[in-house]
Amino acid sequence: MEGIVLSRYSSFYYVQSDNKIWECRLRGKHRLKKADVIAGDKVEFTRVNENQGVIENIKPRVTELYRPAVANVTQLLIVMSLKAPYPNWTLLDRLLVLGSYSNLKSLIAFNKTDIADDNSVSLANEYKKIGYTIVFTSVKEKKGIDELQCFLNNEITVLAGLSGVGKSSLINALEPELSLKIGAVSSKVEIGKHTTRYVQLLPLSGGGLVADTPGFSRLHLPMELKREELRFLFPEIERVQQNCKFSSCLHKQEPGCRVRENVESGLMPKWRYDNYLEFLEEIIAQERKF
Ligand SMILES: Nc1nc2c(ncn2[C@@H]2O[C@H](COP(=O)(O)OP(=O)(O)OP(=O)(O)O)[C@@H](O)[C@H]2O)c(=O)[nH]1
Ligand SMILES: [Mg+2]
Ligand SMILES: [Zn+2]
């Protein structure tokens, strides 16, 4: 039989097949290791009884993310809260680079509009101008939830973002029967409490699956990403760079650089450019290690 791994608990894997969830173990001690199977994997299994089975094989992955670790997703939903905690723009840009590098559609939900200040909203809107799909949501005021729902139908979507931004809350708003655990945000430092502990794929009643994941604040760029590839992963750079004097322009200090001109004239947000430079230096430092 064939199915998709929704989650793992200890040495049990919960595999969905024919609208039923099977509790499976891995075949043999040596053929498959625990770490070989992650949420989202499509597997072949043999049934042992009405509810249990043994995983025999993993099918090749179409997409694979290392953080959050999940296979075969079609879409990345980045969740940032506009306040408590404030958006981490560098993490957002890292996730957008990762999504685009992994050939995933990316979608940004800016949550907690009920407590947002105008400045964060206007920064968030810059991402729309760049060309990203953004949705403003408030779980508290039930705003933007239907709009978000439309993007999730028939997709396999993974959520990513800081702890406490409201990832589990958004999934609960979409599918109230799931009743995922929600954590408070510590009021002094506005840091989430890492309520969600593992990656879990959840079936949506409108079709499709959504992966709730633990929050994180650090993300390294893909190891294989080369310095000359990064500029294609920033849409507002990619669109204009054919106007740079040199086709090899990395948009650092080269003369006749259209990208730098756009930053100076305010056409490209300064923080996006700063993040581009930061990522570029990181990649160059990484390349030197090999
Ligand atoms: N004001 C406001 N609070 C919200 C909103 N959405 C979620 N929260 C609150 O934010 C806190 C964190 O929510 P969670 O859903 O646990 O956040 P999470 O992203 O799943 O966090 P981790 O599982 O730790 O990664 C909870 O206290 C929620 O009630 C919102 O739209 N507005
Ligand atoms: Mg959570
Ligand atoms: Zn340039």
PDB file of C-alpha atoms in Angstrom, residues 30-288:
ATOM      1  CA  HIS A  30      19.236  -1.800   9.122  1.00  0.00           C
ATOM      2  CA  ARG A  31      17.368  -1.122   5.910  1.00  0.00           C
ATOM      3  CA  LEU A  32      15.853   2.178   7.014  1.00  0.00           C
ATOM      4  CA  LYS A  33      17.108   4.497   9.714  1.00  0.00           C
ATOM      5  CA  LYS A  34      14.840   6.733  11.763  1.00  0.00           C
ATOM      6  CA  ALA A  35      16.301   9.885  10.251  1.00  0.00           C
ATOM      7  CA  ASP A  36      15.599   8.618   6.720  1.00  0.00           C
ATOM      8  CA  VAL A  37      11.876   9.201   7.022  1.00  0.00           C
ATOM      9  CA  ILE A  38      10.437  12.686   7.551  1.00  0.00           C
ATOM     10  CA  ALA A  39       6.948  14.171   7.498  1.00  0.00           C
ATOM     11  CA  GLY A  40       5.669  14.440   3.947  1.00  0.00           C
ATOM     12  CA  ASP A  41       7.501  11.350   2.711  1.00  0.00           C
ATOM     13  CA  LYS A  42       5.545   9.100   0.393  1.00  0.00           C
ATOM     14  CA  VAL A  43       6.076   5.516   1.468  1.00  0.00           C
ATOM     15  CA  GLU A  44       5.156   1.941   0.574  1.00  0.00           C
ATOM     16  CA  PHE A  45       3.976  -0.154   3.462  1.00  0.00           C
ATOM     17  CA  THR A  46       2.535  -3.594   4.126  1.00  0.00           C
ATOM     18  CA  ARG A  47      -0.389  -3.975   6.443  1.00  0.00           C
ATOM     19  CA  VAL A  48      -0.033  -5.996   9.603  1.00  0.00           C
ATOM     20  CA  ASN A  49      -3.642  -5.686  10.790  1.00  0.00           C
ATOM     21  CA  GLU A  50      -6.574  -3.278  10.457  1.00  0.00           C
ATOM     22  CA  ASN A  51      -4.640  -0.279  11.818  1.00  0.00           C
ATOM     23  CA  GLN A  52      -0.948  -1.065  11.688  1.00  0.00           C
ATOM     24  CA  GLY A  53       1.698  -1.553   9.047  1.00  0.00           C
ATOM     25  CA  VAL A  54       5.393  -1.758   8.239  1.00  0.00           C
ATOM     26  CA  ILE A  55       7.132   0.828   6.048  1.00  0.00           C
ATOM     27  CA  GLU A  56       9.131  -0.926   3.322  1.00  0.00           C
ATOM     28  CA  ASN A  57      10.325   1.904   1.082  1.00  0.00           C
ATOM     29  CA  ILE A  58      10.470   5.674   0.699  1.00  0.00           C
ATOM     30  CA  LYS A  59       9.700   7.154  -2.691  1.00  0.00           C
ATOM     31  CA  PRO A  60      11.995   9.800  -4.167  1.00  0.00           C
ATOM     32  CA  ARG A  61      11.229  13.285  -2.851  1.00  0.00           C
ATOM     33  CA  VAL A  62       9.958  15.953  -5.220  1.00  0.00           C
ATOM     34  CA  THR A  63      10.982  18.761  -2.845  1.00  0.00           C
ATOM     35  CA  GLU A  64      12.833  18.692   0.431  1.00  0.00           C
ATOM     36  CA  LEU A  65      13.282  21.369   3.071  1.00  0.00           C
ATOM     37  CA  TYR A  66      15.846  21.019   5.821  1.00  0.00           C
ATOM     38  CA  ARG A  67      14.246  23.561   8.110  1.00  0.00           C
ATOM     39  CA  PRO A  68      11.508  22.836   8.851  1.00  0.00           C
ATOM     40  CA  ALA A  69      12.340  19.237   7.858  1.00  0.00           C
ATOM     41  CA  VAL A  70       9.529  18.188   5.568  1.00  0.00           C
ATOM     42  CA  ALA A  71       9.327  16.478   2.190  1.00  0.00           C
ATOM     43  CA  ASN A  72       7.183  16.929  -0.911  1.00  0.00           C
ATOM     44  CA  VAL A  73       5.557  20.218   0.062  1.00  0.00           C
ATOM     45  CA  THR A  74       4.335  22.470  -2.751  1.00  0.00           C
ATOM     46  CA  GLN A  75       4.143  25.726  -0.879  1.00  0.00           C
ATOM     47  CA  LEU A  76       5.825  27.671   1.918  1.00  0.00           C
ATOM     48  CA  LEU A  77       3.661  29.821   4.162  1.00  0.00           C
ATOM     49  CA  ILE A  78       5.860  32.219   6.106  1.00  0.00           C
ATOM     50  CA  VAL A  79       4.111  33.586   9.167  1.00  0.00           C
ATOM     51  CA  MET A  80       5.285  36.874  10.686  1.00  0.00           C
ATOM     52  CA  SER A  81       3.374  38.679  13.398  1.00  0.00           C
ATOM     53  CA  LEU A  82       3.283  42.463  13.025  1.00  0.00           C
ATOM     54  CA  LYS A  83       3.820  42.821  16.759  1.00  0.00           C
ATOM     55  CA  ALA A  84       4.589  40.561  19.766  1.00  0.00           C
ATOM     56  CA  PRO A  85       6.962  39.474  18.383  1.00  0.00           C
ATOM     57  CA  TYR A  86       7.834  42.151  15.807  1.00  0.00           C
ATOM     58  CA  PRO A  87       8.691  40.894  12.320  1.00  0.00           C
ATOM     59  CA  ASN A  88      12.208  39.571  11.894  1.00  0.00           C
ATOM     60  CA  TRP A  89      12.835  40.922   8.364  1.00  0.00           C
ATOM     61  CA  THR A  90      16.131  39.100   7.968  1.00  0.00           C
ATOM     62  CA  LEU A  91      14.513  35.771   8.815  1.00  0.00           C
ATOM     63  CA  LEU A  92      11.703  36.604   6.380  1.00  0.00           C
ATOM     64  CA  ASP A  93      14.188  37.317   3.585  1.00  0.00           C
ATOM     65  CA  ARG A  94      16.134  34.142   4.374  1.00  0.00           C
ATOM     66  CA  LEU A  95      12.953  32.086   4.185  1.00  0.00           C
ATOM     67  CA  LEU A  96      11.976  33.744   0.892  1.00  0.00           C
ATOM     68  CA  VAL A  97      15.409  32.868  -0.537  1.00  0.00           C
ATOM     69  CA  LEU A  98      15.104  29.299   0.733  1.00  0.00           C
ATOM     70  CA  GLY A  99      11.586  28.933  -0.712  1.00  0.00           C
ATOM     71  CA  SER A 100      12.560  30.246  -4.097  1.00  0.00           C
ATOM     72  CA  TYR A 101      15.780  28.174  -4.170  1.00  0.00           C
ATOM     73  CA  SER A 102      13.733  25.064  -3.314  1.00  0.00           C
ATOM     74  CA  ASN A 103      11.244  25.805  -6.126  1.00  0.00           C
ATOM     75  CA  LEU A 104       8.356  26.317  -3.740  1.00  0.00           C
ATOM     76  CA  LYS A 105       5.603  28.874  -4.085  1.00  0.00           C
ATOM     77  CA  SER A 106       5.928  31.296  -1.179  1.00  0.00           C
ATOM     78  CA  LEU A 107       3.176  33.117   0.616  1.00  0.00           C
ATOM     79  CA  ILE A 108       3.533  35.509   3.569  1.00  0.00           C
ATOM     80  CA  ALA A 109       0.903  35.857   6.300  1.00  0.00           C
ATOM     81  CA  PHE A 110       1.311  38.987   8.416  1.00  0.00           C
ATOM     82  CA  ASN A 111      -0.630  38.064  11.538  1.00  0.00           C
ATOM     83  CA  LYS A 112      -1.896  39.985  14.595  1.00  0.00           C
ATOM     84  CA  THR A 113      -3.194  42.996  12.620  1.00  0.00           C
ATOM     85  CA  ASP A 114      -5.373  43.730  15.677  1.00  0.00           C
ATOM     86  CA  ILE A 115      -2.326  44.980  17.608  1.00  0.00           C
ATOM     87  CA  ALA A 116      -0.134  46.163  14.701  1.00  0.00           C
ATOM     88  CA  ASP A 117       1.327  49.648  14.382  1.00  0.00           C
ATOM     89  CA  ASP A 118       1.303  51.557  11.078  1.00  0.00           C
ATOM     90  CA  ASN A 119       5.039  51.340  10.533  1.00  0.00           C
ATOM     91  CA  SER A 120       5.145  47.520  10.477  1.00  0.00           C
ATOM     92  CA  VAL A 121       2.118  47.457   8.160  1.00  0.00           C
ATOM     93  CA  SER A 122       3.793  49.793   5.684  1.00  0.00           C
ATOM     94  CA  LEU A 123       7.020  47.730   5.726  1.00  0.00           C
ATOM     95  CA  ALA A 124       4.948  44.599   5.176  1.00  0.00           C
ATOM     96  CA  ASN A 125       3.289  46.232   2.168  1.00  0.00           C
ATOM     97  CA  GLU A 126       6.711  46.659   0.539  1.00  0.00           C
ATOM     98  CA  TYR A 127       6.733  42.881   0.026  1.00  0.00           C
ATOM     99  CA  LYS A 128       3.567  43.152  -2.012  1.00  0.00           C
ATOM    100  CA  LYS A 129       5.171  45.843  -4.174  1.00  0.00           C
ATOM    101  CA  ILE A 130       8.140  43.540  -4.769  1.00  0.00           C
ATOM    102  CA  GLY A 131       5.694  40.944  -6.056  1.00  0.00           C
ATOM    103  CA  TYR A 132       5.217  38.508  -3.202  1.00  0.00           C
ATOM    104  CA  THR A 133       1.786  37.227  -2.263  1.00  0.00           C
ATOM    105  CA  ILE A 134       0.881  38.559   1.154  1.00  0.00           C
ATOM    106  CA  VAL A 135      -2.175  38.152   3.365  1.00  0.00           C
ATOM    107  CA  PHE A 136      -2.947  40.205   6.470  1.00  0.00           C
ATOM    108  CA  THR A 137      -4.592  38.128   9.186  1.00  0.00           C
ATOM    109  CA  SER A 138      -5.874  38.403  12.697  1.00  0.00           C
ATOM    110  CA  VAL A 139      -6.835  35.238  14.482  1.00  0.00           C
ATOM    111  CA  LYS A 140      -8.269  37.331  17.288  1.00  0.00           C
ATOM    112  CA  GLU A 141     -10.604  39.316  15.013  1.00  0.00           C
ATOM    113  CA  LYS A 142     -11.064  36.436  12.509  1.00  0.00           C
ATOM    114  CA  LYS A 143      -9.775  38.545   9.628  1.00  0.00           C
ATOM    115  CA  GLY A 144      -8.060  37.249   6.502  1.00  0.00           C
ATOM    116  CA  ILE A 145      -8.721  33.623   7.402  1.00  0.00           C
ATOM    117  CA  ASP A 146     -10.985  32.906   4.405  1.00  0.00           C
ATOM    118  CA  GLU A 147      -8.493  34.555   2.075  1.00  0.00           C
ATOM    119  CA  LEU A 148      -5.715  32.388   3.492  1.00  0.00           C
ATOM    120  CA  GLN A 149      -7.905  29.300   3.124  1.00  0.00           C
ATOM    121  CA  CYS A 150      -8.189  29.887  -0.637  1.00  0.00           C
ATOM    122  CA  PHE A 151      -4.430  29.607  -1.038  1.00  0.00           C
ATOM    123  CA  LEU A 152      -4.231  26.304   0.827  1.00  0.00           C
ATOM    124  CA  ASN A 153      -6.763  24.148  -1.002  1.00  0.00           C
ATOM    125  CA  ASN A 154      -5.170  21.141  -2.676  1.00  0.00           C
ATOM    126  CA  GLU A 155      -1.647  22.232  -1.786  1.00  0.00           C
ATOM    127  CA  ILE A 156       0.804  20.721   0.677  1.00  0.00           C
ATOM    128  CA  THR A 157       1.764  23.787   2.670  1.00  0.00           C
ATOM    129  CA  VAL A 158       4.438  24.102   5.322  1.00  0.00           C
ATOM    130  CA  LEU A 159       4.325  26.922   7.863  1.00  0.00           C
ATOM    131  CA  ALA A 160       7.511  28.581   9.065  1.00  0.00           C
ATOM    132  CA  GLY A 161       8.342  31.488  11.328  1.00  0.00           C
ATOM    133  CA  LEU A 162       9.400  32.616  14.778  1.00  0.00           C
ATOM    134  CA  SER A 163       7.945  31.046  17.891  1.00  0.00           C
ATOM    135  CA  GLY A 164       4.813  32.885  19.042  1.00  0.00           C
ATOM    136  CA  VAL A 165       3.782  34.466  15.712  1.00  0.00           C
ATOM    137  CA  GLY A 166       0.592  32.399  15.647  1.00  0.00           C
ATOM    138  CA  LYS A 167       1.256  29.471  13.289  1.00  0.00           C
ATOM    139  CA  SER A 168      -0.757  26.976  15.335  1.00  0.00           C
ATOM    140  CA  SER A 169      -3.417  29.626  16.023  1.00  0.00           C
ATOM    141  CA  LEU A 170      -3.877  30.182  12.277  1.00  0.00           C
ATOM    142  CA  ILE A 171      -4.258  26.462  11.607  1.00  0.00           C
ATOM    143  CA  ASN A 172      -6.828  26.233  14.407  1.00  0.00           C
ATOM    144  CA  ALA A 173      -8.710  29.175  12.880  1.00  0.00           C
ATOM    145  CA  LEU A 174      -8.794  27.326   9.547  1.00  0.00           C
ATOM    146  CA  GLU A 175      -9.715  23.945  11.059  1.00  0.00           C
ATOM    147  CA  PRO A 176     -11.213  24.387  14.527  1.00  0.00           C
ATOM    148  CA  GLU A 177     -11.592  20.614  15.074  1.00  0.00           C
ATOM    149  CA  LEU A 178      -7.820  20.195  15.155  1.00  0.00           C
ATOM    150  CA  SER A 179      -7.465  22.096  18.483  1.00  0.00           C
ATOM    151  CA  LEU A 180      -3.681  22.445  18.322  1.00  0.00           C
ATOM    152  CA  LYS A 181      -1.911  23.608  21.436  1.00  0.00           C
ATOM    153  CA  ILE A 182      -1.322  27.382  21.539  1.00  0.00           C
ATOM    154  CA  GLY A 183       1.333  29.047  23.693  1.00  0.00           C
ATOM    155  CA  ALA A 184       1.448  32.470  25.319  1.00  0.00           C
ATOM    156  CA  VAL A 185       4.087  35.002  24.313  1.00  0.00           C
ATOM    157  CA  SER A 186       6.131  36.169  27.263  1.00  0.00           C
ATOM    158  CA  SER A 187       5.095  39.784  27.740  1.00  0.00           C
ATOM    159  CA  LYS A 188       8.456  41.297  28.735  1.00  0.00           C
ATOM    160  CA  VAL A 189      10.647  40.102  25.906  1.00  0.00           C
ATOM    161  CA  GLU A 190       7.941  39.142  23.434  1.00  0.00           C
ATOM    162  CA  ILE A 191       9.470  35.798  22.692  1.00  0.00           C
ATOM    163  CA  GLY A 192       7.314  32.750  22.027  1.00  0.00           C
ATOM    164  CA  LYS A 193       7.599  29.719  24.259  1.00  0.00           C
ATOM    165  CA  HIS A 194       8.230  27.051  21.644  1.00  0.00           C
ATOM    166  CA  THR A 195       4.852  25.447  22.111  1.00  0.00           C
ATOM    167  CA  THR A 196       4.896  23.281  18.978  1.00  0.00           C
ATOM    168  CA  ARG A 197       7.615  20.657  19.313  1.00  0.00           C
ATOM    169  CA  TYR A 198       7.556  18.637  16.111  1.00  0.00           C
ATOM    170  CA  VAL A 199       6.539  18.815  12.472  1.00  0.00           C
ATOM    171  CA  GLN A 200       3.057  17.486  11.881  1.00  0.00           C
ATOM    172  CA  LEU A 201       1.112  17.338   8.611  1.00  0.00           C
ATOM    173  CA  LEU A 202      -2.608  17.896   9.065  1.00  0.00           C
ATOM    174  CA  PRO A 203      -5.377  17.105   6.573  1.00  0.00           C
ATOM    175  CA  LEU A 204      -7.601  20.102   5.668  1.00  0.00           C
ATOM    176  CA  SER A 205     -11.285  19.501   5.136  1.00  0.00           C
ATOM    177  CA  GLY A 206     -11.187  21.509   1.887  1.00  0.00           C
ATOM    178  CA  GLY A 207      -8.486  19.176   0.513  1.00  0.00           C
ATOM    179  CA  GLY A 208      -4.751  19.556   0.923  1.00  0.00           C
ATOM    180  CA  LEU A 209      -2.409  19.198   3.855  1.00  0.00           C
ATOM    181  CA  VAL A 210      -0.795  21.753   6.089  1.00  0.00           C
ATOM    182  CA  ALA A 211       2.323  21.257   8.220  1.00  0.00           C
ATOM    183  CA  ASP A 212       2.504  22.895  11.621  1.00  0.00           C
ATOM    184  CA  THR A 213       6.118  23.294  12.693  1.00  0.00           C
ATOM    185  CA  PRO A 214       8.126  24.484  15.699  1.00  0.00           C
ATOM    186  CA  GLY A 215       9.184  28.136  15.573  1.00  0.00           C
ATOM    187  CA  PHE A 216      12.819  29.097  14.942  1.00  0.00           C
ATOM    188  CA  SER A 217      14.795  32.307  14.598  1.00  0.00           C
ATOM    189  CA  ARG A 218      18.018  31.176  12.925  1.00  0.00           C
ATOM    190  CA  LEU A 219      18.268  29.746   9.459  1.00  0.00           C
ATOM    191  CA  HIS A 220      21.405  29.110   7.449  1.00  0.00           C
ATOM    192  CA  LEU A 221      21.227  29.514   3.695  1.00  0.00           C
ATOM    193  CA  PRO A 222      21.297  26.380   1.522  1.00  0.00           C
ATOM    194  CA  MET A 223      24.881  24.983   1.473  1.00  0.00           C
ATOM    195  CA  GLU A 224      24.880  24.573  -2.313  1.00  0.00           C
ATOM    196  CA  LEU A 225      23.768  28.145  -3.006  1.00  0.00           C
ATOM    197  CA  LYS A 226      26.439  29.980  -5.044  1.00  0.00           C
ATOM    198  CA  ARG A 227      27.249  33.688  -4.850  1.00  0.00           C
ATOM    199  CA  GLU A 228      26.153  34.325  -8.443  1.00  0.00           C
ATOM    200  CA  GLU A 229      22.825  32.544  -7.888  1.00  0.00           C
ATOM    201  CA  LEU A 230      21.641  34.714  -4.985  1.00  0.00           C
ATOM    202  CA  ARG A 231      20.764  37.731  -7.163  1.00  0.00           C
ATOM    203  CA  PHE A 232      18.166  35.629  -9.023  1.00  0.00           C
ATOM    204  CA  LEU A 233      16.388  34.916  -5.726  1.00  0.00           C
ATOM    205  CA  PHE A 234      15.583  38.590  -5.028  1.00  0.00           C
ATOM    206  CA  PRO A 235      12.834  39.449  -7.568  1.00  0.00           C
ATOM    207  CA  GLU A 236      13.481  43.204  -7.456  1.00  0.00           C
ATOM    208  CA  ILE A 237      17.161  42.581  -8.281  1.00  0.00           C
ATOM    209  CA  GLU A 238      16.483  39.909 -10.879  1.00  0.00           C
ATOM    210  CA  ARG A 239      14.116  42.236 -12.761  1.00  0.00           C
ATOM    211  CA  VAL A 240      16.575  45.109 -13.248  1.00  0.00           C
ATOM    212  CA  GLN A 241      20.054  43.607 -13.245  1.00  0.00           C
ATOM    213  CA  GLN A 242      20.299  43.332 -17.031  1.00  0.00           C
ATOM    214  CA  ASN A 243      20.756  47.118 -16.880  1.00  0.00           C
ATOM    215  CA  CYS A 244      23.941  46.864 -14.812  1.00  0.00           C
ATOM    216  CA  LYS A 245      27.113  47.748 -16.725  1.00  0.00           C
ATOM    217  CA  PHE A 246      28.592  44.289 -16.186  1.00  0.00           C
ATOM    218  CA  SER A 247      26.554  41.143 -16.695  1.00  0.00           C
ATOM    219  CA  SER A 248      28.592  39.516 -13.925  1.00  0.00           C
ATOM    220  CA  CYS A 249      27.630  42.341 -11.511  1.00  0.00           C
ATOM    221  CA  LEU A 250      27.087  41.088  -7.950  1.00  0.00           C
ATOM    222  CA  HIS A 251      25.719  44.543  -7.045  1.00  0.00           C
ATOM    223  CA  LYS A 252      28.343  45.265  -4.410  1.00  0.00           C
ATOM    224  CA  GLN A 253      30.773  48.005  -5.462  1.00  0.00           C
ATOM    225  CA  GLU A 254      30.823  47.553  -9.231  1.00  0.00           C
ATOM    226  CA  PRO A 255      30.498  50.750 -11.318  1.00  0.00           C
ATOM    227  CA  GLY A 256      27.273  51.336 -13.257  1.00  0.00           C
ATOM    228  CA  CYS A 257      25.191  49.137 -10.957  1.00  0.00           C
ATOM    229  CA  ARG A 258      21.450  49.633 -11.522  1.00  0.00           C
ATOM    230  CA  VAL A 259      20.560  47.786  -8.315  1.00  0.00           C
ATOM    231  CA  ARG A 260      22.576  50.198  -6.179  1.00  0.00           C
ATOM    232  CA  GLU A 261      21.027  53.123  -8.047  1.00  0.00           C
ATOM    233  CA  ASN A 262      17.591  51.753  -7.228  1.00  0.00           C
ATOM    234  CA  VAL A 263      18.473  51.499  -3.556  1.00  0.00           C
ATOM    235  CA  GLU A 264      19.713  55.093  -3.543  1.00  0.00           C
ATOM    236  CA  SER A 265      16.590  56.407  -5.257  1.00  0.00           C
ATOM    237  CA  GLY A 266      14.327  54.395  -2.939  1.00  0.00           C
ATOM    238  CA  LEU A 267      13.030  51.995  -5.593  1.00  0.00           C
ATOM    239  CA  MET A 268      14.440  49.014  -3.712  1.00  0.00           C
ATOM    240  CA  PRO A 269      13.984  48.859   0.083  1.00  0.00           C
ATOM    241  CA  LYS A 270      17.283  49.489   1.828  1.00  0.00           C
ATOM    242  CA  TRP A 271      16.868  46.615   4.290  1.00  0.00           C
ATOM    243  CA  ARG A 272      16.302  44.165   1.457  1.00  0.00           C
ATOM    244  CA  TYR A 273      19.552  45.287  -0.135  1.00  0.00           C
ATOM    245  CA  ASP A 274      21.376  45.076   3.215  1.00  0.00           C
ATOM    246  CA  ASN A 275      20.078  41.546   3.657  1.00  0.00           C
ATOM    247  CA  TYR A 276      21.206  40.696   0.125  1.00  0.00           C
ATOM    248  CA  LEU A 277      24.729  41.888   0.998  1.00  0.00           C
ATOM    249  CA  GLU A 278      24.688  40.020   4.309  1.00  0.00           C
ATOM    250  CA  PHE A 279      23.640  36.789   2.609  1.00  0.00           C
ATOM    251  CA  LEU A 280      26.221  37.309  -0.130  1.00  0.00           C
ATOM    252  CA  GLU A 281      29.034  37.633   2.432  1.00  0.00           C
ATOM    253  CA  GLU A 282      27.775  34.531   4.200  1.00  0.00           C
ATOM    254  CA  ILE A 283      27.834  32.534   0.976  1.00  0.00           C
ATOM    255  CA  ILE A 284      31.318  33.780   0.084  1.00  0.00           C
ATOM    256  CA  ALA A 285      32.611  32.842   3.544  1.00  0.00           C
ATOM    257  CA  GLN A 286      30.985  29.422   3.161  1.00  0.00           C
ATOM    258  CA  GLU A 287      32.585  28.893  -0.275  1.00  0.00           C
ATOM    259  CA  ARG A 288      36.038  29.661   1.191  1.00  0.00           C
TER     260      ARG A 288
END
